Structure formats: structure tokens, C-alpha cells
């Protein structure tokens, strides 16, 4: 159809701008040159700026794909933008990709199992390109009947393995240096398409191009005749190799010298520098291992001056963020992770005395836990962990978090290291459904309570049993106070008493109560009392407990290893029958001194079970709270008998119960008994 006819209904048009990462013009500087009508002939950047700012075809829609760093520059130029971050393959999608790549199911299983055994590599496979590289490397090992072994821990190491062990790119000899120079020049000029003339400038004639095409390094664009690297990351990797190796040809032109990395800051502003894959690759290549690989590839020794300069540049960046790590410093941590050198990381991370950081993906968790090991001077940490959240799938279906074994491993390593530091005195965290992390939070080394933790669990909307696995909570016996508090119920009435904390360190764990946990969950959770430990206070307020869950709790309270002193079961949906089961346990537990059963419909029947047991048992209960439990005068005779015989109880709270005149008279008689030791009556 004629262009005029197509553009006559702009509301039906969708313009797709794919990979708009680095336009050669600055949209901010082009704001004055806008095109009001499509019929006017304008330069490309003017037309694009007019589309983005909705002065041209304002009712049309635009779909733009770009990297996050580029998106930040584009958003100010957009009208009414909506953006979605594509996080990569989920665990199930990774597995599906492997089974699509390998047509033989047996090979797919072998490959996927091999990658799963390398947690770092498996996490990096969330990037489709990495999954493709890994599958290609493993396929070659299968074809050569080699054992499946891919030990790469970083993307730099994986790229080195792919290009120089799979593609044998070192066979290019001197041509490899020219290819790296071409990539570097293109990076600085924000250029991704190269003509045959561009190749000739760097010693690559047209006879070399088919070789690079067959190797899978380049791809051809027929109109106009030009070439690009197969993937933009390939260009960025070869550019980083050029910077790291110190290309002599470019050096004569004044481009590649000791100021190479400074030249990159002219292309990317300072904040974006560390967010670019080229810089990330450069950190990896200038590590000790990376330098050894490059020297083997280029057959000569390389100067360590670039490594020193990179260290200085990173140090200046760290100093800008001192003493707290700002959220956008994720890019810097990714660069540090690629380097992997202990000495380098120790020097960099020792500058951080405090951190506040949000972990949203498993890759970020991998990077953070690795770098944190070198924070030997850390004093405070504010950690927002969102990576366990069950993100919705493509059609709203819930997707599960990453491999639980991997999560357990890295979180346990992280928190065991954290409490061993001893310098970390204050930690605040907000987490979405983390089970494995709890086991590490209360690591055995924290017996002295030196670590103060404030953890908030929120948005447990899917699979709570998986998110908060109770077996991990066995480590909680190494602390002295634990609250599991239902935030959605936080406004229900409370007894109002203000108990002293008796000097114990507090670890408050909170979660939203989106629905009851299963009976099997509670059974496993209460098993924490059956192993030796030091847990003294447990608050389950607002959690609905079934009869089976109450029975599991009572079985646990009978354990000789249970040293629980304070148990709060306010607003847990307990019944008179639950109260009967719980009352029988009191004679078997010599440690419990505070019991809160407020806001449960125990009624007179349940209260009588409780009072009768307290009358005859050797229970050492001091505090008993029965606020708003539906009690009447019908239970007061048993209450009087209990007060006359129990010499331990000193606090009793019966507020918001309708005892009536008869109940009050009976209670008054009980208080006058000589054996009554009650000091507080509410």
C-alpha cells in the first residue's frame, strides 16, 4: 500500500525498534529539531526523536528493545513509557532449551546434569547466549568423546573457553589482533556494522571474512554489503581483548595505550562505564588467570600496568560510593565478580563499612554472596532479597525459584561468613519467601547473640511450604528469641503488656499471613524443639493452627530438649479441644513460664481444662494471658480452685471476658485464699 495510506491511520501502527542500545546521536541535544508531519524530509535522528516524543504520529505505538543502561537514557525522551525487564531463562526454561538444543534425549540429560553440578554456570545460563555457548561447548566434548567438564565460573572464562578451545580462534594468528582492533574501534565509535573496507584497515582482507563467517564469529548483512559480529557480546569481548593486550597497531594511532580505559569513559559516562559488558570482560581478562590465558593466545608477555590502572579506576569508583553501596553499583560488583582475584577483591571490598543493596535475581545473589566474602570491615548491612519471589510465568502461572540446593549453598556460605566476621552488628533484611536462608541466618557461631537481625518476609503468595522450609529453622535454636508474626493480622487487639526482654538479643522474623500452612509444614517446624538448642521465646501470633498442628506442637513441647520459656499463641484459632491437649503438656514441661492464649475461642470448656491441669500439676507457669477468650462465670469455680492451689502463677490477664457479677465474686474469693500468689490481675 502507498505510504500515505499506511500512515493515514497511525493509531493502528506499531513501530518496532530492535536493539536500540547506542544511537550515534544524543536525543537530548536533538530536542529542538522535531518533525511535526511525516511528509517532511528530515534526518534519521530527527524522525526518531519526533516519534519518541510523540510530535510525529502521536497515536502510533513504539516497541523498543534495549539494554537497561541504554533504556535509562531513552526514558526521559519518551512520552508515557511502559517498560518490562526481561530477566532471562527460568530454571524450567533452561532445561527446556537444553532439550531443544540436543535432539538426543540422553545427550540433553547428560549436558543438563553436568551444568547443574556447577551452580555458578547454571545461574549464568539464565542468559540465552550463555545457554547456547554452554551447549555448544558440551556438544563438542561429546563429539570428541571427552568427559563432560565445563568449570567456568564467569562469563569471561566461558567466552575464553568457547573461542580458544572450541573455535580455536588462536589459529587466526596475527589476524586475531586485527579482529580485536576492529571490535575496539567499533565499540568506541558505537558502530556494529562493518564494511569490507573496515576489515582491510585492520589487516583483514576479504579472504579472511569467509573464515570468520564459517567460525561463527561474524554474520553477513546483504543490503548494503556489511558484516557484524554474530552477537554484540562477541564484539564487546574482542574489544576487551584489544584493550587488555595493548594492541600495537592502534597504539601508533594514539588510541590504545595506558589511557585505554579512560578512553572508554569518553564513550560511556562514568556511571555507565562499569555497566558495559566490555568493561566487565576487561575485569575478567585482567585477572591473573585471564592474563595467563591472553599470554598463551598472543604468545608474548603482557604488561601489568593496565591491571594497576584498572585497580585505580575501580578504587575511585568505590570511593565515590563510600561508605554505603548505592543500588546502581551492581555493575561494579559484576565487574569485581568477573575478576575473581582474591587480592584485588580484598582491597576493593575492604573499603565498604556499610551496604544497602537489593538482590532481585539469582545472578545478583551469586555476585553479591561472592563479593561479600571480602567485606572484612563491614559494620552494617541492609539487604533486600527479592530473588526467591515466585514470579508469574508468561500467562500468569507461578514459576518456582531457582534450584534449592544452589540457594542453600550460597546463602549458607554468605551468612556463615557474615556471622564469622563478627564485625557485622546490624543487619536489616526484607525477603520474599526464603526458606533455605533461615538455616544460615542462625548459624552455630551466633550462639553469643552478637548478630542483630531484623528480617521481614512478605508476598508469600505461592508455595509457602517451599518458600519457608521448616527444616532450615533447626538452626534457629542457636538464637534466644524468635517471632513469626503475621503482618496481615498486626492490627488485631493485643494484651498491651510490655514484657522485659531479659537482656536477650532479638531476631524478629515477620511474614504476611496469606493463608494457613499445611499440617506437615507445622509438624516439621515444631521438630526444631526435638534437638538441643537455646530457643527461649516463640511467637506464632496470627497463624491459624489446626488440631493436628496443635498436637505436633504439644509433642514437641514434651521433648527433654525443649527449653522454651515463652510461648505466644494469640489469635491462632484455638478451640476448647486444642486447649485440653495443650493443658496436658504443661505437667511435662518444666521450662515454660509464660503462655499467651489471647483472642482464641477457648470458652469455658477450654478454660476449665487449663485451670484443672494447673491445679494439680507441678507446672511452673508464671504468666497466663487469656484476653478475649469467650470466658464466663461458668469457668470461675475451676479458676478459684487453681488460684488456691497454684503457688507459681503471678500474672493473670482476663480482660475482655464476660465473667459477670457471679464470676467476679468467685474470683474475689479465690484471691483471698492464703495460697494465692497472684500479683497482677488484668
PDB file of C-alpha atoms in Angstrom, residues 90-301:
ATOM      1  CA  UNK A  90      13.820 -19.546  34.332  1.00  0.00           C
ATOM      2  CA  UNK A  91      15.124 -22.868  35.626  1.00  0.00           C
ATOM      3  CA  UNK A  92      12.481 -24.780  33.686  1.00  0.00           C
ATOM      4  CA  UNK A  93      13.159 -22.729  30.543  1.00  0.00           C
ATOM      5  CA  UNK A  94      16.869 -23.525  30.805  1.00  0.00           C
ATOM      6  CA  UNK A  95      16.090 -27.214  30.928  1.00  0.00           C
ATOM      7  CA  UNK A  96      13.696 -26.874  28.003  1.00  0.00           C
ATOM      8  CA  UNK A  97      16.385 -25.085  25.988  1.00  0.00           C
ATOM      9  CA  UNK A  98      18.898 -27.894  26.578  1.00  0.00           C
ATOM     10  CA  UNK A  99      16.373 -30.489  25.425  1.00  0.00           C
ATOM     11  CA  UNK A 100      15.680 -28.461  22.282  1.00  0.00           C
ATOM     12  CA  UNK A 101      19.374 -27.962  21.508  1.00  0.00           C
ATOM     13  CA  UNK A 102      20.250 -31.650  21.876  1.00  0.00           C
ATOM     14  CA  UNK A 103      17.942 -33.764  19.721  1.00  0.00           C
ATOM     15  CA  UNK A 104      19.103 -36.879  21.544  1.00  0.00           C
ATOM     16  CA  UNK A 105      17.367 -37.035  24.936  1.00  0.00           C
ATOM     17  CA  UNK A 106      20.272 -38.898  26.527  1.00  0.00           C
ATOM     18  CA  UNK A 107      22.712 -36.167  25.479  1.00  0.00           C
ATOM     19  CA  UNK A 108      20.355 -33.487  26.753  1.00  0.00           C
ATOM     20  CA  UNK A 109      20.127 -35.174  30.155  1.00  0.00           C
ATOM     21  CA  UNK A 110      23.916 -35.572  30.365  1.00  0.00           C
ATOM     22  CA  UNK A 111      24.517 -31.948  29.389  1.00  0.00           C
ATOM     23  CA  UNK A 112      21.907 -30.501  31.735  1.00  0.00           C
ATOM     24  CA  UNK A 113      23.055 -32.656  34.653  1.00  0.00           C
ATOM     25  CA  UNK A 114      26.646 -31.578  34.035  1.00  0.00           C
ATOM     26  CA  UNK A 115      25.716 -27.894  34.125  1.00  0.00           C
ATOM     27  CA  UNK A 116      23.537 -28.310  37.209  1.00  0.00           C
ATOM     28  CA  UNK A 117      26.605 -29.564  39.068  1.00  0.00           C
ATOM     29  CA  UNK A 118      28.217 -26.142  38.502  1.00  0.00           C
ATOM     30  CA  UNK A 119      25.892 -23.724  40.380  1.00  0.00           C
ATOM     31  CA  UNK A 120      27.568 -20.576  39.065  1.00  0.00           C
ATOM     32  CA  UNK A 121      27.426 -21.744  35.452  1.00  0.00           C
ATOM     33  CA  UNK A 122      23.848 -22.923  35.841  1.00  0.00           C
ATOM     34  CA  UNK A 123      22.888 -19.486  37.141  1.00  0.00           C
ATOM     35  CA  UNK A 124      24.621 -17.727  34.243  1.00  0.00           C
ATOM     36  CA  UNK A 125      22.587 -19.898  31.853  1.00  0.00           C
ATOM     37  CA  UNK A 126      19.608 -17.663  32.551  1.00  0.00           C
ATOM     38  CA  UNK A 127      21.098 -15.609  29.689  1.00  0.00           C
ATOM     39  CA  UNK A 128      20.104 -17.289  26.393  1.00  0.00           C
ATOM     40  CA  UNK A 129      23.501 -16.568  24.830  1.00  0.00           C
ATOM     41  CA  UNK A 130      25.280 -18.295  27.708  1.00  0.00           C
ATOM     42  CA  UNK A 131      22.985 -21.320  27.392  1.00  0.00           C
ATOM     43  CA  UNK A 132      23.859 -21.510  23.702  1.00  0.00           C
ATOM     44  CA  UNK A 133      27.602 -21.235  24.374  1.00  0.00           C
ATOM     45  CA  UNK A 134      27.444 -23.895  27.085  1.00  0.00           C
ATOM     46  CA  UNK A 135      25.510 -26.300  24.878  1.00  0.00           C
ATOM     47  CA  UNK A 136      27.942 -25.735  22.012  1.00  0.00           C
ATOM     48  CA  UNK A 137      30.957 -26.410  24.243  1.00  0.00           C
ATOM     49  CA  UNK A 138      29.399 -29.563  25.688  1.00  0.00           C
ATOM     50  CA  UNK A 139      28.368 -30.803  22.250  1.00  0.00           C
ATOM     51  CA  UNK A 140      31.985 -30.593  21.090  1.00  0.00           C
ATOM     52  CA  UNK A 141      33.111 -32.586  24.128  1.00  0.00           C
ATOM     53  CA  UNK A 142      30.526 -35.246  23.299  1.00  0.00           C
ATOM     54  CA  UNK A 143      31.591 -35.397  19.652  1.00  0.00           C
ATOM     55  CA  UNK A 144      35.221 -35.800  20.714  1.00  0.00           C
ATOM     56  CA  UNK A 145      34.184 -38.409  23.309  1.00  0.00           C
ATOM     57  CA  UNK A 146      35.635 -36.321  26.113  1.00  0.00           C
ATOM     58  CA  UNK A 147      34.311 -36.284  29.687  1.00  0.00           C
ATOM     59  CA  UNK A 148      31.752 -33.521  30.113  1.00  0.00           C
ATOM     60  CA  UNK A 149      33.590 -30.870  32.061  1.00  0.00           C
ATOM     61  CA  UNK A 150      32.886 -27.157  31.943  1.00  0.00           C
ATOM     62  CA  UNK A 151      34.292 -25.451  35.018  1.00  0.00           C
ATOM     63  CA  UNK A 152      33.753 -21.803  34.031  1.00  0.00           C
ATOM     64  CA  UNK A 153      32.620 -19.602  36.924  1.00  0.00           C
ATOM     65  CA  UNK A 154      32.353 -16.334  34.962  1.00  0.00           C
ATOM     66  CA  UNK A 155      31.193 -15.223  31.533  1.00  0.00           C
ATOM     67  CA  UNK A 156      34.750 -14.152  30.691  1.00  0.00           C
ATOM     68  CA  UNK A 157      36.059 -17.645  31.412  1.00  0.00           C
ATOM     69  CA  UNK A 158      33.250 -19.159  29.325  1.00  0.00           C
ATOM     70  CA  UNK A 159      33.981 -16.880  26.348  1.00  0.00           C
ATOM     71  CA  UNK A 160      37.687 -17.713  26.546  1.00  0.00           C
ATOM     72  CA  UNK A 161      36.862 -21.415  26.552  1.00  0.00           C
ATOM     73  CA  UNK A 162      34.478 -21.072  23.623  1.00  0.00           C
ATOM     74  CA  UNK A 163      36.692 -19.004  21.344  1.00  0.00           C
ATOM     75  CA  UNK A 164      40.029 -20.656  22.062  1.00  0.00           C
ATOM     76  CA  UNK A 165      39.129 -24.245  22.937  1.00  0.00           C
ATOM     77  CA  UNK A 166      36.070 -24.763  20.739  1.00  0.00           C
ATOM     78  CA  UNK A 167      36.585 -22.370  17.796  1.00  0.00           C
ATOM     79  CA  UNK A 168      40.398 -22.402  18.035  1.00  0.00           C
ATOM     80  CA  UNK A 169      40.411 -18.674  17.239  1.00  0.00           C
ATOM     81  CA  UNK A 170      44.126 -18.502  18.025  1.00  0.00           C
ATOM     82  CA  UNK A 171      44.674 -20.195  14.648  1.00  0.00           C
ATOM     83  CA  UNK A 172      43.945 -16.799  13.101  1.00  0.00           C
ATOM     84  CA  UNK A 173      47.393 -15.694  14.273  1.00  0.00           C
ATOM     85  CA  UNK A 174      48.054 -12.039  13.539  1.00  0.00           C
ATOM     86  CA  UNK A 175      44.564 -11.715  12.062  1.00  0.00           C
ATOM     87  CA  UNK A 176      43.143 -12.179  15.561  1.00  0.00           C
ATOM     88  CA  UNK A 177      44.798  -8.960  16.652  1.00  0.00           C
ATOM     89  CA  UNK A 178      43.200  -7.138  13.739  1.00  0.00           C
ATOM     90  CA  UNK A 179      39.797  -8.553  14.636  1.00  0.00           C
ATOM     91  CA  UNK A 180      40.197  -7.323  18.214  1.00  0.00           C
ATOM     92  CA  UNK A 181      41.254  -3.891  16.954  1.00  0.00           C
ATOM     93  CA  UNK A 182      38.225  -3.704  14.680  1.00  0.00           C
ATOM     94  CA  UNK A 183      35.936  -4.604  17.580  1.00  0.00           C
ATOM     95  CA  UNK A 184      37.557  -1.977  19.822  1.00  0.00           C
ATOM     96  CA  UNK A 185      37.279   0.751  17.218  1.00  0.00           C
ATOM     97  CA  UNK A 186      33.652  -0.133  16.600  1.00  0.00           C
ATOM     98  CA  UNK A 187      32.927  -0.023  20.330  1.00  0.00           C
ATOM     99  CA  UNK A 188      34.376   3.461  20.684  1.00  0.00           C
ATOM    100  CA  UNK A 189      32.548   4.680  17.584  1.00  0.00           C
ATOM    101  CA  UNK A 190      29.310   2.955  18.637  1.00  0.00           C
ATOM    102  CA  UNK A 191      29.439   1.010  15.412  1.00  0.00           C
ATOM    103  CA  UNK A 192      28.211  -2.557  14.907  1.00  0.00           C
ATOM    104  CA  UNK A 193      28.130  -2.859  11.094  1.00  0.00           C
ATOM    105  CA  UNK A 194      31.452  -3.071   9.235  1.00  0.00           C
ATOM    106  CA  UNK A 195      32.204  -2.840   5.534  1.00  0.00           C
ATOM    107  CA  UNK A 196      34.943  -4.807   3.741  1.00  0.00           C
ATOM    108  CA  UNK A 197      36.948  -1.573   3.785  1.00  0.00           C
ATOM    109  CA  UNK A 198      36.782  -1.513   7.596  1.00  0.00           C
ATOM    110  CA  UNK A 199      38.260  -5.013   7.691  1.00  0.00           C
ATOM    111  CA  UNK A 200      41.097  -4.049   5.350  1.00  0.00           C
ATOM    112  CA  UNK A 201      42.088  -1.164   7.651  1.00  0.00           C
ATOM    113  CA  UNK A 202      42.915  -3.722  10.325  1.00  0.00           C
ATOM    114  CA  UNK A 203      44.759  -6.225   8.173  1.00  0.00           C
ATOM    115  CA  UNK A 204      41.767  -8.434   7.373  1.00  0.00           C
ATOM    116  CA  UNK A 205      41.250  -8.847   3.620  1.00  0.00           C
ATOM    117  CA  UNK A 206      38.103 -10.265   2.055  1.00  0.00           C
ATOM    118  CA  UNK A 207      39.606 -13.752   2.024  1.00  0.00           C
ATOM    119  CA  UNK A 208      39.542 -13.749   5.828  1.00  0.00           C
ATOM    120  CA  UNK A 209      35.862 -12.843   6.060  1.00  0.00           C
ATOM    121  CA  UNK A 210      34.513 -16.266   4.928  1.00  0.00           C
ATOM    122  CA  UNK A 211      36.726 -17.911   7.565  1.00  0.00           C
ATOM    123  CA  UNK A 212      35.222 -15.744  10.281  1.00  0.00           C
ATOM    124  CA  UNK A 213      31.735 -16.427   8.914  1.00  0.00           C
ATOM    125  CA  UNK A 214      32.318 -20.191   8.975  1.00  0.00           C
ATOM    126  CA  UNK A 215      33.714 -19.991  12.507  1.00  0.00           C
ATOM    127  CA  UNK A 216      30.509 -18.319  13.644  1.00  0.00           C
ATOM    128  CA  UNK A 217      32.232 -15.119  14.738  1.00  0.00           C
ATOM    129  CA  UNK A 218      30.633 -12.906  12.061  1.00  0.00           C
ATOM    130  CA  UNK A 219      27.316 -12.740  10.251  1.00  0.00           C
ATOM    131  CA  UNK A 220      26.592 -11.091   6.894  1.00  0.00           C
ATOM    132  CA  UNK A 221      24.107  -8.311   6.174  1.00  0.00           C
ATOM    133  CA  UNK A 222      23.423  -8.308   2.416  1.00  0.00           C
ATOM    134  CA  UNK A 223      21.960  -4.814   1.985  1.00  0.00           C
ATOM    135  CA  UNK A 224      24.215  -2.930   1.990  1.00  0.00           C
ATOM    136  CA  UNK A 225      27.030  -5.453   1.962  1.00  0.00           C
ATOM    137  CA  UNK A 226      28.297  -5.360   5.512  1.00  0.00           C
ATOM    138  CA  UNK A 227      29.115  -7.620   8.425  1.00  0.00           C
ATOM    139  CA  UNK A 228      28.576  -7.663  12.150  1.00  0.00           C
ATOM    140  CA  UNK A 229      29.695  -9.899  14.967  1.00  0.00           C
ATOM    141  CA  UNK A 230      27.307 -12.810  15.486  1.00  0.00           C
ATOM    142  CA  UNK A 231      26.265 -11.317  18.803  1.00  0.00           C
ATOM    143  CA  UNK A 232      27.026  -7.917  20.203  1.00  0.00           C
ATOM    144  CA  UNK A 233      28.685  -9.555  23.215  1.00  0.00           C
ATOM    145  CA  UNK A 234      31.185 -11.129  20.796  1.00  0.00           C
ATOM    146  CA  UNK A 235      32.256  -7.661  19.654  1.00  0.00           C
ATOM    147  CA  UNK A 236      32.492  -6.453  23.235  1.00  0.00           C
ATOM    148  CA  UNK A 237      34.586  -9.454  24.234  1.00  0.00           C
ATOM    149  CA  UNK A 238      37.068  -8.978  21.381  1.00  0.00           C
ATOM    150  CA  UNK A 239      37.197  -5.250  22.155  1.00  0.00           C
ATOM    151  CA  UNK A 240      38.086  -6.065  25.753  1.00  0.00           C
ATOM    152  CA  UNK A 241      40.833  -8.373  24.485  1.00  0.00           C
ATOM    153  CA  UNK A 242      42.241  -5.500  22.457  1.00  0.00           C
ATOM    154  CA  UNK A 243      42.258  -3.209  25.498  1.00  0.00           C
ATOM    155  CA  UNK A 244      43.772  -5.862  27.739  1.00  0.00           C
ATOM    156  CA  UNK A 245      46.521  -6.926  25.344  1.00  0.00           C
ATOM    157  CA  UNK A 246      47.609  -3.435  24.286  1.00  0.00           C
ATOM    158  CA  UNK A 247      47.259  -3.560  20.524  1.00  0.00           C
ATOM    159  CA  UNK A 248      50.418  -2.167  18.950  1.00  0.00           C
ATOM    160  CA  UNK A 249      48.806  -1.096  15.698  1.00  0.00           C
ATOM    161  CA  UNK A 250      46.218   1.057  17.399  1.00  0.00           C
ATOM    162  CA  UNK A 251      48.819   2.332  19.818  1.00  0.00           C
ATOM    163  CA  UNK A 252      50.610   4.135  16.994  1.00  0.00           C
ATOM    164  CA  UNK A 253      47.368   5.921  16.254  1.00  0.00           C
ATOM    165  CA  UNK A 254      47.156   7.128  19.808  1.00  0.00           C
ATOM    166  CA  UNK A 255      44.073   5.056  20.630  1.00  0.00           C
ATOM    167  CA  UNK A 256      45.239   2.065  22.634  1.00  0.00           C
ATOM    168  CA  UNK A 257      47.722   2.959  25.345  1.00  0.00           C
ATOM    169  CA  UNK A 258      47.690   3.167  29.121  1.00  0.00           C
ATOM    170  CA  UNK A 259      44.711   5.533  28.811  1.00  0.00           C
ATOM    171  CA  UNK A 260      42.602   2.908  27.056  1.00  0.00           C
ATOM    172  CA  UNK A 261      40.150   2.534  29.909  1.00  0.00           C
ATOM    173  CA  UNK A 262      39.950   6.301  30.265  1.00  0.00           C
ATOM    174  CA  UNK A 263      39.016   6.426  26.590  1.00  0.00           C
ATOM    175  CA  UNK A 264      36.066   4.212  27.408  1.00  0.00           C
ATOM    176  CA  UNK A 265      34.777   6.868  29.799  1.00  0.00           C
ATOM    177  CA  UNK A 266      34.570   9.199  26.801  1.00  0.00           C
ATOM    178  CA  UNK A 267      32.175   6.741  25.164  1.00  0.00           C
ATOM    179  CA  UNK A 268      30.168   5.863  28.269  1.00  0.00           C
ATOM    180  CA  UNK A 269      29.603   8.301  31.085  1.00  0.00           C
ATOM    181  CA  UNK A 270      31.203   7.376  34.377  1.00  0.00           C
ATOM    182  CA  UNK A 271      28.219   5.579  35.849  1.00  0.00           C
ATOM    183  CA  UNK A 272      27.631   3.541  32.674  1.00  0.00           C
ATOM    184  CA  UNK A 273      31.288   2.547  32.289  1.00  0.00           C
ATOM    185  CA  UNK A 274      31.060  -0.302  34.780  1.00  0.00           C
ATOM    186  CA  UNK A 275      27.711  -1.403  33.401  1.00  0.00           C
ATOM    187  CA  UNK A 276      29.074  -2.136  29.948  1.00  0.00           C
ATOM    188  CA  UNK A 277      29.937  -5.746  29.032  1.00  0.00           C
ATOM    189  CA  UNK A 278      33.229  -4.548  27.535  1.00  0.00           C
ATOM    190  CA  UNK A 279      34.347  -3.268  30.938  1.00  0.00           C
ATOM    191  CA  UNK A 280      33.074  -6.407  32.643  1.00  0.00           C
ATOM    192  CA  UNK A 281      35.052  -8.589  30.227  1.00  0.00           C
ATOM    193  CA  UNK A 282      38.067  -6.353  30.778  1.00  0.00           C
ATOM    194  CA  UNK A 283      37.975  -7.011  34.522  1.00  0.00           C
ATOM    195  CA  UNK A 284      37.910 -10.730  33.804  1.00  0.00           C
ATOM    196  CA  UNK A 285      40.731 -10.616  31.255  1.00  0.00           C
ATOM    197  CA  UNK A 286      42.979  -8.533  33.520  1.00  0.00           C
ATOM    198  CA  UNK A 287      42.737 -11.051  36.340  1.00  0.00           C
ATOM    199  CA  UNK A 288      45.755 -13.255  36.936  1.00  0.00           C
ATOM    200  CA  UNK A 289      44.074 -16.200  35.230  1.00  0.00           C
ATOM    201  CA  UNK A 290      42.852 -14.046  32.352  1.00  0.00           C
ATOM    202  CA  UNK A 291      46.315 -12.583  31.749  1.00  0.00           C
ATOM    203  CA  UNK A 292      47.823 -16.065  31.615  1.00  0.00           C
ATOM    204  CA  UNK A 293      45.233 -17.082  29.026  1.00  0.00           C
ATOM    205  CA  UNK A 294      45.915 -13.994  26.902  1.00  0.00           C
ATOM    206  CA  UNK A 295      49.667 -14.538  27.041  1.00  0.00           C
ATOM    207  CA  UNK A 296      49.123 -18.086  25.839  1.00  0.00           C
ATOM    208  CA  UNK A 297      46.910 -16.860  22.998  1.00  0.00           C
ATOM    209  CA  UNK A 298      49.117 -13.974  21.803  1.00  0.00           C
ATOM    210  CA  UNK A 299      52.403 -15.789  22.516  1.00  0.00           C
ATOM    211  CA  UNK A 300      54.047 -12.936  24.420  1.00  0.00           C
ATOM    212  CA  UNK A 301      54.052 -11.493  27.915  1.00  0.00           C
TER     213      UNK A 301
END
